[in-house]
Amino acid sequence: MSSKPKKTRQSEAPGRPTRDEAEDAVRVLLRWAGDDPQREGLLDTPARVVRSYEEFFAGYAVDPRELLARTFSEVDGYDEMIVLKDIRFESYCEHHMVPIIGRAHVAYLPGHRVVGISKLARLVDAFAKRLQIQEKMTVQIADTLNEVLQPEGVGVILEAAHQCMSTRGVHKAGVTMVTSRMLGTFRTDPSTRREFLSIVGNPGVVAVANT
Ligand SMILES: [Zn+2]
């Protein structure tokens, strides 16, 4: 999706398995699935899977607070809502390690600080590219934005399809889970919340759940 975040080298992460150990673990899972890791079509699969994991889980090497803190600028005067909508994200459910694919809508009402809009997309990625549950990811995005930018308010809505629901378990395809977190004026001022919801096309957030 967006450009690559910086990576932590394996040697920097204490206790992290080696690449060989990770590839061996994939061979075990291939055998668990009932296949033979030594057959020709699967010989390079462990290496590919391990490389894919570096992409899927790149978020662990990104500090989301630092991502925003490095880049905000102080402005006075602009006091309208800033919304970045339809930010596609790919995440992985922490219960089954299968994809959660969805869209995030991120908005804030600035105080004195604004941040480049691409940083909002990177913020979403920093939390998406980890093992997640959607509720937690929603809170993490909103709270980080709130803490670093100290805006008048923050609104975050995530809409996503969970492959652990469509390809296993209850096998329900086409189901979208919607989660939201509203802080500051997005929580206390119904007209601010309404404006946000109408900009993002009212994705079914009627009662706003906050934790
Ligand atoms: Zn799951």
Short mmCIF file of C-alpha atoms and ligand atoms in Angstrom, two decimals:
data_model
loop_
_atom_site.label_atom_id
_atom_site.label_comp_id
_atom_site.label_asym_id
_atom_site.label_seq_id
_atom_site.Cartn_x
_atom_site.Cartn_y
_atom_site.Cartn_z
CA MET A 1 0.00 0.00 0.00
CA SER A 2 2.08 2.94 1.18
CA SER A 3 5.84 3.08 1.15
CA LYS A 4 7.81 0.71 3.28
CA PRO A 5 8.30 1.55 6.93
CA LYS A 6 11.76 1.20 8.33
CA LYS A 7 12.59 -2.29 9.43
CA THR A 8 14.17 -3.54 12.56
CA ARG A 9 16.98 -5.89 11.65
CA GLN A 10 16.65 -9.36 13.08
CA SER A 11 19.79 -8.96 15.11
CA GLU A 12 18.22 -5.98 16.89
CA ALA A 13 15.27 -7.94 18.23
CA PRO A 14 16.28 -10.10 21.21
CA GLY A 15 14.67 -13.51 21.30
CA ARG A 16 13.53 -13.35 17.70
CA PRO A 17 13.95 -16.67 15.89
CA THR A 18 16.38 -16.93 13.03
CA ARG A 19 15.14 -17.04 9.45
CA ASP A 20 16.03 -20.76 9.32
CA GLU A 21 13.99 -21.46 12.42
CA ALA A 22 11.02 -19.58 10.94
CA GLU A 23 11.28 -21.55 7.69
CA ASP A 24 11.40 -24.81 9.66
CA ALA A 25 8.21 -23.78 11.43
CA VAL A 26 6.50 -23.32 8.07
CA ARG A 27 7.61 -26.84 7.07
CA VAL A 28 5.94 -28.16 10.21
CA LEU A 29 2.70 -26.39 9.29
CA LEU A 30 2.88 -27.76 5.74
CA ARG A 31 3.14 -31.24 7.21
CA TRP A 32 0.30 -30.41 9.61
CA ALA A 33 -1.83 -29.45 6.60
CA GLY A 34 -1.13 -32.92 5.22
CA ASP A 35 1.35 -32.10 2.49
CA ASP A 36 5.00 -32.90 1.87
CA PRO A 37 7.39 -29.96 2.24
CA GLN A 38 9.92 -31.84 0.11
CA ARG A 39 7.78 -32.00 -3.02
CA GLU A 40 8.97 -29.70 -5.76
CA GLY A 41 6.15 -27.16 -5.66
CA LEU A 42 6.68 -26.54 -1.95
CA LEU A 43 10.46 -26.40 -1.77
CA ASP A 44 10.66 -22.59 -1.87
CA THR A 45 7.43 -22.01 0.01
CA PRO A 46 8.91 -21.66 3.51
CA ALA A 47 11.28 -18.92 2.33
CA ARG A 48 8.44 -17.14 0.56
CA VAL A 49 6.15 -17.35 3.56
CA VAL A 50 8.82 -15.97 5.87
CA ARG A 51 9.47 -13.08 3.48
CA SER A 52 5.73 -12.43 3.29
CA TYR A 53 5.59 -12.24 7.06
CA GLU A 54 8.10 -9.40 6.96
CA GLU A 55 5.63 -7.50 4.80
CA PHE A 56 2.44 -8.56 6.62
CA PHE A 57 3.84 -7.62 10.01
CA ALA A 58 5.98 -4.61 9.11
CA GLY A 59 4.04 -2.55 11.64
CA TYR A 60 6.00 -3.98 14.58
CA ALA A 61 9.06 -2.06 13.39
CA VAL A 62 7.20 1.26 13.28
CA ASP A 63 6.67 3.49 16.30
CA PRO A 64 3.31 5.14 15.53
CA ARG A 65 3.80 7.99 18.01
CA GLU A 66 7.18 8.82 16.54
CA LEU A 67 5.67 8.67 13.06
CA LEU A 68 3.31 11.51 13.96
CA ALA A 69 5.53 13.40 16.38
CA ARG A 70 8.29 13.89 13.84
CA THR A 71 6.01 15.48 11.33
CA PHE A 72 3.29 17.62 12.80
CA SER A 73 3.37 21.35 12.23
CA GLU A 74 1.95 24.09 14.37
CA VAL A 75 -0.76 26.09 12.64
CA ASP A 76 -3.27 28.63 13.73
CA GLY A 77 -6.37 29.51 11.83
CA TYR A 78 -7.55 26.28 10.22
CA ASP A 79 -10.33 25.09 12.45
CA GLU A 80 -12.40 22.80 10.27
CA MET A 81 -12.51 19.05 10.28
CA ILE A 82 -9.79 17.13 8.45
CA VAL A 83 -10.95 13.76 7.14
CA LEU A 84 -9.06 11.03 5.32
CA LYS A 85 -11.58 8.46 4.21
CA ASP A 86 -11.46 5.07 2.54
CA ILE A 87 -7.93 4.21 3.65
CA ARG A 88 -7.65 0.59 2.59
CA PHE A 89 -5.88 -1.57 5.12
CA GLU A 90 -4.82 -5.17 5.40
CA SER A 91 -4.43 -6.66 8.82
CA TYR A 92 -4.34 -10.11 10.40
CA CYS A 93 -6.65 -11.46 13.03
CA GLU A 94 -4.74 -12.36 16.17
CA HIS A 95 -6.93 -15.38 16.83
CA HIS A 96 -6.55 -17.17 13.50
CA MET A 97 -3.77 -15.28 11.67
CA VAL A 98 -5.89 -14.76 8.58
CA PRO A 99 -6.54 -11.45 6.81
CA ILE A 100 -8.82 -8.67 7.92
CA ILE A 101 -9.34 -6.44 4.89
CA GLY A 102 -11.07 -3.13 5.21
CA ARG A 103 -11.21 0.62 5.08
CA ALA A 104 -10.45 3.18 7.73
CA HIS A 105 -11.87 6.67 7.99
CA VAL A 106 -9.79 8.96 10.16
CA ALA A 107 -10.78 12.49 11.13
CA TYR A 108 -9.77 15.17 13.55
CA LEU A 109 -10.63 18.72 14.42
CA PRO A 110 -7.24 20.41 14.81
CA GLY A 111 -6.14 22.37 17.82
CA HIS A 112 -2.79 23.89 16.97
CA ARG A 113 -1.20 20.94 15.25
CA VAL A 114 -1.81 19.34 11.88
CA VAL A 115 -0.08 16.45 10.23
CA GLY A 116 0.37 15.57 6.55
CA ILE A 117 -2.49 13.39 5.39
CA SER A 118 -0.17 10.64 4.21
CA LYS A 119 0.86 10.29 7.85
CA LEU A 120 -2.72 9.38 8.74
CA ALA A 121 -2.54 6.53 6.23
CA ARG A 122 0.82 5.45 7.63
CA LEU A 123 -0.62 5.54 11.12
CA VAL A 124 -3.35 3.12 10.03
CA ASP A 125 -0.73 0.85 8.44
CA ALA A 126 1.51 0.92 11.50
CA PHE A 127 -1.28 -0.66 13.54
CA ALA A 128 -2.80 -2.76 10.75
CA LYS A 129 0.40 -4.59 9.90
CA ARG A 130 0.36 -6.50 13.14
CA LEU A 131 -1.75 -9.26 14.63
CA GLN A 132 -4.90 -7.45 15.57
CA ILE A 133 -8.48 -7.40 16.61
CA GLN A 134 -10.48 -4.66 14.94
CA GLU A 135 -11.72 -3.09 18.17
CA LYS A 136 -8.20 -2.69 19.54
CA MET A 137 -6.87 -1.29 16.27
CA THR A 138 -9.66 1.33 16.20
CA VAL A 139 -8.77 2.49 19.71
CA GLN A 140 -5.04 2.52 19.00
CA ILE A 141 -5.39 4.73 15.92
CA ALA A 142 -7.71 7.21 17.64
CA ASP A 143 -5.79 7.40 20.91
CA THR A 144 -2.39 7.86 19.25
CA LEU A 145 -3.73 10.67 17.08
CA ASN A 146 -5.33 12.24 20.12
CA GLU A 147 -2.22 12.04 22.28
CA VAL A 148 0.27 13.34 19.75
CA LEU A 149 -1.74 16.05 17.98
CA GLN A 150 -3.87 17.07 20.96
CA PRO A 151 -6.74 18.10 18.70
CA GLU A 152 -10.22 19.27 19.67
CA GLY A 153 -11.55 15.88 18.70
CA VAL A 154 -10.86 12.63 16.85
CA GLY A 155 -13.12 10.24 14.98
CA VAL A 156 -12.05 6.85 13.67
CA ILE A 157 -14.28 4.32 11.90
CA LEU A 158 -13.11 0.96 10.59
CA GLU A 159 -15.15 -1.23 8.26
CA ALA A 160 -13.67 -4.62 7.55
CA ALA A 161 -14.28 -8.16 6.41
CA HIS A 162 -12.74 -10.91 8.49
CA GLN A 163 -11.58 -13.99 6.63
CA CYS A 164 -11.80 -15.98 9.82
CA MET A 165 -15.55 -15.51 9.47
CA SER A 166 -15.82 -16.09 5.73
CA THR A 167 -13.43 -19.01 5.19
CA ARG A 168 -13.84 -20.94 8.43
CA GLY A 169 -16.08 -21.12 11.49
CA VAL A 170 -19.53 -19.79 10.61
CA HIS A 171 -18.57 -19.29 6.92
CA LYS A 172 -20.45 -16.05 6.46
CA ALA A 173 -19.13 -14.08 3.49
CA GLY A 174 -20.03 -10.48 2.74
CA VAL A 175 -20.27 -9.51 6.40
CA THR A 176 -18.71 -6.21 7.38
CA MET A 177 -17.74 -5.33 10.91
CA VAL A 178 -17.92 -1.65 11.79
CA THR A 179 -16.11 -0.20 14.78
CA SER A 180 -15.63 3.38 15.85
CA ARG A 181 -14.02 5.55 18.44
CA MET A 182 -14.98 9.16 18.98
CA LEU A 183 -13.01 11.47 21.25
CA GLY A 184 -13.37 15.11 22.28
CA THR A 185 -15.89 17.05 20.22
CA PHE A 186 -16.63 13.99 18.08
CA ARG A 187 -17.97 12.44 21.25
CA THR A 188 -19.63 15.43 22.89
CA ASP A 189 -20.98 17.37 19.91
CA PRO A 190 -23.63 15.53 17.87
CA SER A 191 -23.27 17.94 14.93
CA THR A 192 -19.52 17.24 14.64
CA ARG A 193 -20.21 13.52 14.70
CA ARG A 194 -22.99 13.89 12.14
CA GLU A 195 -20.70 15.88 9.82
CA PHE A 196 -18.04 13.16 10.04
CA LEU A 197 -20.54 10.38 9.44
CA SER A 198 -22.06 12.12 6.45
CA ILE A 199 -18.61 12.77 4.91
CA VAL A 200 -17.68 9.11 5.16
CA GLY A 201 -21.05 7.94 3.87
CA ASN A 202 -22.64 6.78 7.12
CA PRO A 203 -21.20 3.29 7.43
CA GLY A 204 -23.85 2.13 9.86
CA VAL A 205 -22.54 3.72 13.03
CA VAL A 206 -25.74 4.52 14.87
CA ALA A 207 -24.84 4.06 18.47
CA VAL A 208 -21.24 5.04 18.91
CA ALA A 209 -19.44 2.51 21.04
CA ASN A 210 -16.65 3.90 23.13
CA THR A 211 -14.51 2.05 25.56
ZN ZN B 1 -10.11 -14.58 13.66
#
